[in-house]
Tab-separated table of C-alpha atoms in Angstrom:
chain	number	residue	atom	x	y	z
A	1	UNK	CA	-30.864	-27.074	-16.473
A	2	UNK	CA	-30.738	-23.388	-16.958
A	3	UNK	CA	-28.692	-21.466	-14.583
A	4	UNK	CA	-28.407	-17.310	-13.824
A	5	UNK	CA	-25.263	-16.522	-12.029
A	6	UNK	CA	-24.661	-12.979	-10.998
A	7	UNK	CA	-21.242	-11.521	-10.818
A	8	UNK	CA	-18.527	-12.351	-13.129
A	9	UNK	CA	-15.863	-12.257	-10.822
A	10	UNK	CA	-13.520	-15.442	-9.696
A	11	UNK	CA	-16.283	-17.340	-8.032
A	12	UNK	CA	-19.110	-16.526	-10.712
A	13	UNK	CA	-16.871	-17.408	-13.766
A	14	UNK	CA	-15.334	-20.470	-12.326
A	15	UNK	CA	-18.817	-21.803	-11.798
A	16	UNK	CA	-19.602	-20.718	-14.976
A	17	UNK	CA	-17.335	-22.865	-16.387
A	18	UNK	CA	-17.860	-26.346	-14.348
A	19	UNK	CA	-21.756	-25.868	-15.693
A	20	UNK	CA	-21.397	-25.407	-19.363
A	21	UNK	CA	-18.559	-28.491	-19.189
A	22	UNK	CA	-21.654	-30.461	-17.332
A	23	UNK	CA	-23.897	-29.261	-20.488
A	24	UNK	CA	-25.734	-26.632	-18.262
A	25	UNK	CA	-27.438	-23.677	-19.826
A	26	UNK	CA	-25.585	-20.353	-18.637
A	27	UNK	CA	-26.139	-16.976	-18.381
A	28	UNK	CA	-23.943	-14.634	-16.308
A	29	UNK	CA	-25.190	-11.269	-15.263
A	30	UNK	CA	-22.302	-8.305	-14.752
A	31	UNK	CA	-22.849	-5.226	-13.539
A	32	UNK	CA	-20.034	-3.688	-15.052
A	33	UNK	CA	-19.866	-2.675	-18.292
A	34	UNK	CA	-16.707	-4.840	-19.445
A	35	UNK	CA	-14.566	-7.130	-17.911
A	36	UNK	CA	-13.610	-5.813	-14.471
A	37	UNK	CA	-10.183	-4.727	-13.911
A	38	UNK	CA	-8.059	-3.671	-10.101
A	39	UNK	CA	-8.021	-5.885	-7.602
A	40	UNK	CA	-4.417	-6.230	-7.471
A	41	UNK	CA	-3.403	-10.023	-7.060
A	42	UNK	CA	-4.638	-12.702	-4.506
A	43	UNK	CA	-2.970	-15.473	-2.895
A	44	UNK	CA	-4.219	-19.219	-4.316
A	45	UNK	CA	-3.255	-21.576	-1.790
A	46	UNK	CA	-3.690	-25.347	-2.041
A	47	UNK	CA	-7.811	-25.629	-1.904
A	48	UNK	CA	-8.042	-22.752	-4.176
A	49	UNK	CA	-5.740	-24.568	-6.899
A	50	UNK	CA	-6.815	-27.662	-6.689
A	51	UNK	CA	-10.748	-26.397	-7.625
A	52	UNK	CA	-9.110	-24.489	-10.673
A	53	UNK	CA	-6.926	-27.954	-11.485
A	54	UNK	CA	-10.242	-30.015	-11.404
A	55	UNK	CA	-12.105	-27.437	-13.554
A	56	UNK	CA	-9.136	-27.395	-16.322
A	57	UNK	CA	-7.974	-24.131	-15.612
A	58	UNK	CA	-4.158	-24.294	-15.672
A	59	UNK	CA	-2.585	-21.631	-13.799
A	60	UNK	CA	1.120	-22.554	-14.298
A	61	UNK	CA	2.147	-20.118	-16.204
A	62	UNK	CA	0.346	-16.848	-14.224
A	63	UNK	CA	1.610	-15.271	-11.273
A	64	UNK	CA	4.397	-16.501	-8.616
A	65	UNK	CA	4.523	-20.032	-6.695
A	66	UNK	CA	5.272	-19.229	-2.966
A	67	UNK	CA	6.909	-21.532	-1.280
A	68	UNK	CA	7.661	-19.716	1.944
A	69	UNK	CA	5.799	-17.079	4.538
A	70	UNK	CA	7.838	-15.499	7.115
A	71	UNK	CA	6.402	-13.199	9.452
A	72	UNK	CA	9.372	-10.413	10.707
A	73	UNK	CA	9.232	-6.789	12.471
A	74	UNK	CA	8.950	-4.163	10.819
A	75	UNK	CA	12.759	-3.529	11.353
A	76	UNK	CA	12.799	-7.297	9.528
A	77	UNK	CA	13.913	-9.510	13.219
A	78	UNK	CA	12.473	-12.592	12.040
A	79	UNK	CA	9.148	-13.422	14.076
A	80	UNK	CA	7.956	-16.878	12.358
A	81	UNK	CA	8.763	-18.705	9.240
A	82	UNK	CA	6.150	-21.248	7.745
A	83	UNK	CA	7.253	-23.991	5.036
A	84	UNK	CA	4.540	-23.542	2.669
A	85	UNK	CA	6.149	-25.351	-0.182
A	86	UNK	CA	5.758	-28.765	2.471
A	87	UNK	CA	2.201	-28.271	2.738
A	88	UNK	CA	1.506	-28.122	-0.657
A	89	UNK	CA	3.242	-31.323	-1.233
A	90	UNK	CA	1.031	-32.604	1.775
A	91	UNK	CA	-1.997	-31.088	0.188
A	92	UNK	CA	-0.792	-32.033	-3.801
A	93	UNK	CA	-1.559	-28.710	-5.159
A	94	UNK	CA	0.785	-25.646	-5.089
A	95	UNK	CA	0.428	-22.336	-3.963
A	96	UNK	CA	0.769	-19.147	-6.236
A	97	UNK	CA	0.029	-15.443	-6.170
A	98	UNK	CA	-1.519	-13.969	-9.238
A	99	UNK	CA	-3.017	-10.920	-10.179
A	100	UNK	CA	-6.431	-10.778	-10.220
A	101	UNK	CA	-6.984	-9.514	-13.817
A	102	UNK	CA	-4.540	-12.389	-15.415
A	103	UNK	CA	-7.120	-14.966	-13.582
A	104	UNK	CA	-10.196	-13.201	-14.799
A	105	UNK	CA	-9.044	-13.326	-17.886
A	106	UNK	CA	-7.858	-17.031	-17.863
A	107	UNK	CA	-11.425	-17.872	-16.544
A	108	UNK	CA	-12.928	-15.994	-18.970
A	109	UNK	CA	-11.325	-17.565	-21.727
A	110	UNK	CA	-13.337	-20.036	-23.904
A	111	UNK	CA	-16.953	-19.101	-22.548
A	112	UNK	CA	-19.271	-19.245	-25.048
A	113	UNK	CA	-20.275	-15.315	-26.699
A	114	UNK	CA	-22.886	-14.026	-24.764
A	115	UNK	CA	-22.656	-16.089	-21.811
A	116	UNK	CA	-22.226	-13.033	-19.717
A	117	UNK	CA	-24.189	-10.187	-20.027
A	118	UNK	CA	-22.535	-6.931	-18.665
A	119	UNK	CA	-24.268	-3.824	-17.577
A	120	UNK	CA	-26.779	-5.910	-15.739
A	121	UNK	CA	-27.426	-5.216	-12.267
A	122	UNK	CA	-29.319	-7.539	-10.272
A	123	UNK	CA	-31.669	-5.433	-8.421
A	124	UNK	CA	-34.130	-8.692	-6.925
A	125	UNK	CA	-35.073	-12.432	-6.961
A	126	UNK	CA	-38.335	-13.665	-6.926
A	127	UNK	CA	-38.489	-17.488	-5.627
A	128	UNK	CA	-41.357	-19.833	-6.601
A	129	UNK	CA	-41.722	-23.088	-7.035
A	130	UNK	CA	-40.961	-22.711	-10.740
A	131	UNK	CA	-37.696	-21.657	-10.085
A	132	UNK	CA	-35.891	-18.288	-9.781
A	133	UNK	CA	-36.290	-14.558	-11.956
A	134	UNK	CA	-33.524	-12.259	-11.334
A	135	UNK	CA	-34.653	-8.542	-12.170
A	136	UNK	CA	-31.993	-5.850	-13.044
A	137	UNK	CA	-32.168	-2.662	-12.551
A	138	UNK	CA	-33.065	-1.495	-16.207
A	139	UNK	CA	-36.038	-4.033	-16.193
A	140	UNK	CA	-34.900	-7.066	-17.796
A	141	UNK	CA	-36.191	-10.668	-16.096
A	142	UNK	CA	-33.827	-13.494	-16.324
A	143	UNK	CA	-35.531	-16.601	-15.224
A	144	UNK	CA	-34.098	-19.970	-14.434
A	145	UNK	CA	-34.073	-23.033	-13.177
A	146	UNK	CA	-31.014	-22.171	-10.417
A	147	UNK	CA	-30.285	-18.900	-9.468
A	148	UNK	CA	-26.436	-18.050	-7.756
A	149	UNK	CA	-25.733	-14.687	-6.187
A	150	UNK	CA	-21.708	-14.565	-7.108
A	151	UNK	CA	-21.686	-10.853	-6.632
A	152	UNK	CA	-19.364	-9.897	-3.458
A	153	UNK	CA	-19.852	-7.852	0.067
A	154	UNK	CA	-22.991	-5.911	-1.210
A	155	UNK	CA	-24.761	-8.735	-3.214
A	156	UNK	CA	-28.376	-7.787	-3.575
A	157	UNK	CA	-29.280	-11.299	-2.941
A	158	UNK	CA	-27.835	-11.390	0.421
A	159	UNK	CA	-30.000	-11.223	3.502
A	160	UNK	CA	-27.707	-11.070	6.271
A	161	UNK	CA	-25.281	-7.735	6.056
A	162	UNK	CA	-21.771	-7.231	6.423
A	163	UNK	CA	-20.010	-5.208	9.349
A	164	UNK	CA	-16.804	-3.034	8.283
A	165	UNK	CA	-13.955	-3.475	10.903
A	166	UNK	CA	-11.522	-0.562	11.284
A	167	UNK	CA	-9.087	-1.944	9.520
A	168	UNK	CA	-7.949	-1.085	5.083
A	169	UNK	CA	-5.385	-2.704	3.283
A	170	UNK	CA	-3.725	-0.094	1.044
A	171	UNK	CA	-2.675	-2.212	-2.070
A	172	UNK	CA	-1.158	-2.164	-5.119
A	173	UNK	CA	1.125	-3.467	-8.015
A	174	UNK	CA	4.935	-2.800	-8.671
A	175	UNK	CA	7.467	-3.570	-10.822
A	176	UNK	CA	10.665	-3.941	-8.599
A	177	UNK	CA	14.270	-5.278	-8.915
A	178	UNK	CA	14.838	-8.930	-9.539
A	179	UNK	CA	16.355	-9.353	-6.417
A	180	UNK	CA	13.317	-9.155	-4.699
A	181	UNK	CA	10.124	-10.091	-7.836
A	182	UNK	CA	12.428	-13.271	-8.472
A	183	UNK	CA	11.742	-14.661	-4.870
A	184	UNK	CA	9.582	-17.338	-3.840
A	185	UNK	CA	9.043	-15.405	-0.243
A	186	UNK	CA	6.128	-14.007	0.832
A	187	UNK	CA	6.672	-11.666	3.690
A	188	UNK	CA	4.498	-9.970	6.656
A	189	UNK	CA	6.124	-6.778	8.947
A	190	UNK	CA	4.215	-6.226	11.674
A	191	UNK	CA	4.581	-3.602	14.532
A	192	UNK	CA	2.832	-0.376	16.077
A	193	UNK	CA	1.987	1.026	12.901
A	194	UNK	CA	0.482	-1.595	11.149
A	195	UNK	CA	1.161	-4.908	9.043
A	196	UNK	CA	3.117	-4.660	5.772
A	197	UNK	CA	2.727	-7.359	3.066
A	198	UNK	CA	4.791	-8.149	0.308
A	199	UNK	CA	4.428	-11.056	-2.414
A	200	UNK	CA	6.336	-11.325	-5.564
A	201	UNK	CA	3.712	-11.879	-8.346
A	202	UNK	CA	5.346	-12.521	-11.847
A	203	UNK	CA	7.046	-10.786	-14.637
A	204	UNK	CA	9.460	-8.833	-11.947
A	205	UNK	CA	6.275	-7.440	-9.911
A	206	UNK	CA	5.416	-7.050	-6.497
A	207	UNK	CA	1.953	-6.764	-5.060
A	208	UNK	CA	2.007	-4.817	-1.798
A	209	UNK	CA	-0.272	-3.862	1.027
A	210	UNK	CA	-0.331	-1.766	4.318
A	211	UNK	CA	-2.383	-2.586	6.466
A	212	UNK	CA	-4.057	0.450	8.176
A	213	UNK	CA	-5.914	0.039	11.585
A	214	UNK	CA	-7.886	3.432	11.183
A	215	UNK	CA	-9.448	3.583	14.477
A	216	UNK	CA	-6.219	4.402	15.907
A	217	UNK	CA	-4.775	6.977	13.211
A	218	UNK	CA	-6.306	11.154	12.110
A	219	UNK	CA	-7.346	10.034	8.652
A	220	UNK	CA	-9.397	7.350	6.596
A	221	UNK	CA	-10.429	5.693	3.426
A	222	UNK	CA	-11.803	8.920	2.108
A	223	UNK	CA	-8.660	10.906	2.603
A	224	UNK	CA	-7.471	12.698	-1.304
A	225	UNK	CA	-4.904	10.902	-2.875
A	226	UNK	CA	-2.181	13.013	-2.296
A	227	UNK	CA	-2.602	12.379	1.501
A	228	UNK	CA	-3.337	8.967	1.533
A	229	UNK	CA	0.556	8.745	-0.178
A	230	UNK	CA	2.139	11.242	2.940
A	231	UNK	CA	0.058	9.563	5.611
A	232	UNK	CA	1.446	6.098	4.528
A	233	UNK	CA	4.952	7.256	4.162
A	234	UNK	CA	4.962	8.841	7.987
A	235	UNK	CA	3.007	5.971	9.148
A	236	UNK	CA	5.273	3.328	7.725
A	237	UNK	CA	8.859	5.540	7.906
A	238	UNK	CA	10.574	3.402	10.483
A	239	UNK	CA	9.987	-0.079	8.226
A	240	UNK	CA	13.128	-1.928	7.119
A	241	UNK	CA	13.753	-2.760	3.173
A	242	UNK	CA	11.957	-3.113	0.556
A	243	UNK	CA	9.338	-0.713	2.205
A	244	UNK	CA	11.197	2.761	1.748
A	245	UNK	CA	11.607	2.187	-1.967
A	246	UNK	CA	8.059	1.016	-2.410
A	247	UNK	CA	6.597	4.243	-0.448
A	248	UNK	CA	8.713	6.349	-2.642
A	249	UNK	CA	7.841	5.280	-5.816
A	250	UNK	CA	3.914	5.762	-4.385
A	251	UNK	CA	2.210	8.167	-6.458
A	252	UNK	CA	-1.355	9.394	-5.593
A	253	UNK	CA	-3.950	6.874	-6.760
A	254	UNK	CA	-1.338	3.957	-6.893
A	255	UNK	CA	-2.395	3.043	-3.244
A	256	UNK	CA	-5.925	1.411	-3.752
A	257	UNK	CA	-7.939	0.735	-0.351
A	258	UNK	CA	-9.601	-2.502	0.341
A	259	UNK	CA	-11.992	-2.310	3.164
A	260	UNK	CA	-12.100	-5.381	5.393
A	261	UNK	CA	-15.879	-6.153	6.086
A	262	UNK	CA	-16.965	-9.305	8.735
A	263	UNK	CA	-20.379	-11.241	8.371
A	264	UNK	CA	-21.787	-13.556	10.581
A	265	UNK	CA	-21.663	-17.166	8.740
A	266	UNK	CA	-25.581	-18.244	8.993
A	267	UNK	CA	-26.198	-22.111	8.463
A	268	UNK	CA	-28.309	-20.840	5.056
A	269	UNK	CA	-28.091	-18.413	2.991
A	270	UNK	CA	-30.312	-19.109	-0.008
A	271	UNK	CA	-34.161	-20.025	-0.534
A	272	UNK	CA	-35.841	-22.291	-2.533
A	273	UNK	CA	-33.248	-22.864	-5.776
A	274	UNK	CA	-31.515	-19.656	-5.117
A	275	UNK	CA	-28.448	-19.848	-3.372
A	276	UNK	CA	-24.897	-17.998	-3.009
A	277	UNK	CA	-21.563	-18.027	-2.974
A	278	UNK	CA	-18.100	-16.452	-1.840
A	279	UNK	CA	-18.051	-13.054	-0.111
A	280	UNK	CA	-21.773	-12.669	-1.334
A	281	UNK	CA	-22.355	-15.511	1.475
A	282	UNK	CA	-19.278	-15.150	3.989
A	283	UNK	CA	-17.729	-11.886	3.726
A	284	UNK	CA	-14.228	-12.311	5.440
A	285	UNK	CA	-11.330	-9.747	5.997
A	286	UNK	CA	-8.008	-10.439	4.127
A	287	UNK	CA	-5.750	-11.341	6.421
A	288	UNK	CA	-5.921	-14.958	6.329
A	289	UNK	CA	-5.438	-14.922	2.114
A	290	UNK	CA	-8.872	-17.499	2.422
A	291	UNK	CA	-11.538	-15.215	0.428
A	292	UNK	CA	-10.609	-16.359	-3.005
A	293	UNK	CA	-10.394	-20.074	-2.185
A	294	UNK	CA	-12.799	-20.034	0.126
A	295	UNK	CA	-14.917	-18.852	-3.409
A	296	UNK	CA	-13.233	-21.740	-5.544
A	297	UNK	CA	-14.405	-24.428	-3.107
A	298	UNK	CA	-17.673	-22.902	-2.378
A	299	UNK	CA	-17.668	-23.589	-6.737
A	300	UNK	CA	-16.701	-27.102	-6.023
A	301	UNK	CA	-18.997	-28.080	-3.205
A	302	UNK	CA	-21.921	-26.365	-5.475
A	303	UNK	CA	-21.246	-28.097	-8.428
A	304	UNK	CA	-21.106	-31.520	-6.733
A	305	UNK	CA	-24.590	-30.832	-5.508
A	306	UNK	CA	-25.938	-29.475	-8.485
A	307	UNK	CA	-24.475	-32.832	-10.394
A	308	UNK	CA	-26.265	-35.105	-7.687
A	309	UNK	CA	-29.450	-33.398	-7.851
A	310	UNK	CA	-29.865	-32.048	-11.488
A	311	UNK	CA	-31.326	-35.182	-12.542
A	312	UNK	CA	-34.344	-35.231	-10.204
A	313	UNK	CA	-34.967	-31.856	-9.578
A	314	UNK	CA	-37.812	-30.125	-7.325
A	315	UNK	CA	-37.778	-30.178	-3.403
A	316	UNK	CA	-34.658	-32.647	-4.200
A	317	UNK	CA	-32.990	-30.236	-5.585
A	318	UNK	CA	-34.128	-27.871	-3.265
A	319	UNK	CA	-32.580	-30.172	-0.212
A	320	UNK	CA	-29.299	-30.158	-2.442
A	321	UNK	CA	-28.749	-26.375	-2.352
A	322	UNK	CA	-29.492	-26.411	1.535
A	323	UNK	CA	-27.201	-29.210	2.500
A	324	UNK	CA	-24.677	-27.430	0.270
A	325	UNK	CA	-25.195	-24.123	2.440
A	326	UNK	CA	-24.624	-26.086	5.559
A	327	UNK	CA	-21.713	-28.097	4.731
A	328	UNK	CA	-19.905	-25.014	3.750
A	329	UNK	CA	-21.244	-22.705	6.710
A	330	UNK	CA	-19.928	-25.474	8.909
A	331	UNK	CA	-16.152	-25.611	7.099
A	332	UNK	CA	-15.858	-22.040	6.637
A	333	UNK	CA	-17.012	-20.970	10.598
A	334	UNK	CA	-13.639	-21.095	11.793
A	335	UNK	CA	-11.876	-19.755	9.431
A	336	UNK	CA	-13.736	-16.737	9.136
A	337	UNK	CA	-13.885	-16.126	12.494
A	338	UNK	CA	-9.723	-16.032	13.068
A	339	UNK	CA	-10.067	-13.695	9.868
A	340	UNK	CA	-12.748	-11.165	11.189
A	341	UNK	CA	-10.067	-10.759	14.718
A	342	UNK	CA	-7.467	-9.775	12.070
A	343	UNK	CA	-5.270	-11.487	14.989
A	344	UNK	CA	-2.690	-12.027	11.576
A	345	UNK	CA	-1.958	-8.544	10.850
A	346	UNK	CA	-1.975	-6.933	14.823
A	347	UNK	CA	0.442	-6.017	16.579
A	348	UNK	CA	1.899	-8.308	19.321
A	349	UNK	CA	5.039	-8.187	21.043
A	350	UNK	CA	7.741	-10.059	19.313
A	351	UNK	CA	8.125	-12.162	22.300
A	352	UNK	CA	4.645	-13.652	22.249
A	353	UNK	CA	4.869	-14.487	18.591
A	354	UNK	CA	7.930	-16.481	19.125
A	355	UNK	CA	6.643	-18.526	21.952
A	356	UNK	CA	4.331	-20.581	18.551
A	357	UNK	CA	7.334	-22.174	17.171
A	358	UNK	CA	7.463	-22.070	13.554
A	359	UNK	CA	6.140	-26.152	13.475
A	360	UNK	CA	3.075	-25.608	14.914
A	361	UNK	CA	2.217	-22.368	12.886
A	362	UNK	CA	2.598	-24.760	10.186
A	363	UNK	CA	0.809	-27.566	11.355
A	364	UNK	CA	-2.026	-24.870	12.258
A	365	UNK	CA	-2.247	-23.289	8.469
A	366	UNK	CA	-2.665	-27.020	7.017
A	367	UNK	CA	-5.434	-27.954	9.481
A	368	UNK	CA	-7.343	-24.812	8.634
A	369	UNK	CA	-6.784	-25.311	4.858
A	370	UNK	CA	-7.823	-29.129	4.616
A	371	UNK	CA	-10.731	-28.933	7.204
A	372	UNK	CA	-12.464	-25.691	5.625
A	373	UNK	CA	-11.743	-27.592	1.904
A	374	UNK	CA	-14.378	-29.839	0.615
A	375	UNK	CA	-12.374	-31.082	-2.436
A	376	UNK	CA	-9.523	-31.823	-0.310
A	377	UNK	CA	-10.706	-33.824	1.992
């Protein structure tokens, strides 16, 4: 079966890579001119690993295993503290931060020259009963038998249009002492100003983020460098350690934003033999840490169809692609909906976050993760 994925990011590649081991024909269409760099790092928890496990992707040896979330002040008084090292064993997969580039790049590794194309924007899809042609935007026609829009928020393919909330992460990379890179901790401050997050991430870095609600502040995501660095620093001043040493070793540009978009989960989102994945289907802010494995098991709930219904082909497949949109819609509803109130990251008093003992914070995060998983469960 010939299939035409477009984007080459986590979702796109990792699909890639279940389809040539199933002796598809592959072709992966990039709009970017090489391999795509930024994105700072992104937090694999147990669905997300376990897809990358069962595609032979080892991820051992990238990024940081976390083993614990605590959620404090921003003066660090300790509001919650979740065992995430006892879910994983629950779950049997583990749960690591890694930058985005090292996973790319691991993903990208062994793909067969010329699988993915770059500099080829998909500008349309025209469905028949044949199958699918994608169209770029310089002309050429790629036409297959499947068609997979992999290609984020402002996929082409995509009918249904995301809604930006007010709120930015401000992220980026550092190298920082051992004392803090070496840790297995992932940490949240919250208060008036906004939610800080900090995640150790390998090879004695840090990947960072403020969280910026910018309906309530003078400035935005368009802001010059330079200002974006001084607004964060007065913004963030009164925040305990680590956060004055990371805001003074900001330099302009370091800070990269990260818009958090919402989108309504529809039951489909694809027609005839096209069909999508990851934020090109269910565009969710960050502040759950779902997008990326929400991707991987979107990957593993595709494939699965795609294996049932290669063989036969036509309306079958067809039905395949549609029950694969609806499963997912159905597992991913509710998680994307406590991710689009960005409930995580706002600001509520530290007594009301204390009355959810730390057990059933716990017990909630597991739920979420093994009901919205398909290869879990």
């Amino acid at each position: 079966m010939r299939v035409t994925i477009s984007g080459a990011g986590v979702g796109g590649l990792a699909l890639a890579r279940g389809l040539l081991d199933a002796g598809h024909e592959v072709t992966v269409l990039e709009e970017a001119p090489r391999r795509r760099s930024g994105g700072a790092a992104l937090t694999l928890w147990p669905n997300g690993t376990d897809v990358l496990n069962r595609l032979g992707v080892p991820i051992d040896d990238l990024g940081r295993r976390i083993d614990v979330l605590e959620a404090t002040t921003g003066r660090g008084a300790s509001l919650s503290r979740v065992d995430v090292a006892a879910i994983s064993d629950r779950l049997g997969a583990p749960t690591r931060t890694v930058l985005r580039d090292e996973l790319i790049e691991r993903l990208s590794a062994g793909l067969p020259d010329g699988t993915i194309r770059f500099s080829a924007s998909v500008a349309d899809a025209e469905v028949d009963v044949a199958g699918v042609t994608l169209t770029t935007t310089s002309g050429e026609r790629y036409f297959s038998d499947v068609a997979v829009g992999a290609d984020g928020n402002r996929s082409r393919l995509r009918v249904v249009p995301s809604t930006p909330t007010e709120w930015i992460s401000w992220q980026g990379v550092t190298r920082v002492p051992a004392t803090i890179s070496d840790s297995h901790e992932t940490r949240m401050m919250i208060d008036r100003s906004g939610a800080v997050g900090l995640m150790p991430c390998g090879d004695g870095r840090l990947l960072w983020w403020f969280d910026v609600d910018h309906a309530q502040t003078s400035w935005g995501p368009d802001a010059p460098a330079p200002e974006v660095v001084e607004r964060l620093r007065d913004q963030f001043a009164d925040y305990g350690d680590p956060v004055p040493t990371i805001l003074e070793a900001l330099t302009p540009g370091m800070a990269e934003p990260y818009p958090h978009h919402t989108h309504r989960v529809p039951p489909v989102w694809g027609r005839g033999t096209l069909t999508l994945l990851g934020d090109a289907a269910h565009t969710m802010p960050p502040s759950m840490g779902q997008g990326a494995n929400q991707t991987l098991q979107d990957v593993h709930a595709l494939l699965e169809a795609l294996r049932r219904a290669a063989p036969t082909g036509g309306p079958a497949l067809e039905a395949a692609l549609r029950g694969y949109e609806r499963d997912r819609a159905r597992r991913i509803r509710p998680i994307a909906a406590m991710a689009g109130r960005e409930t995580s990251i706002s600001y509520r008093p530290p007594v009301l976050t204390r009355l959810l003992p730390d057990r059933v914070a716990q017990s909630l995060q597991e739920k979420l993760i093994r009901r919205s998983s398909a290869s879990l469960s």
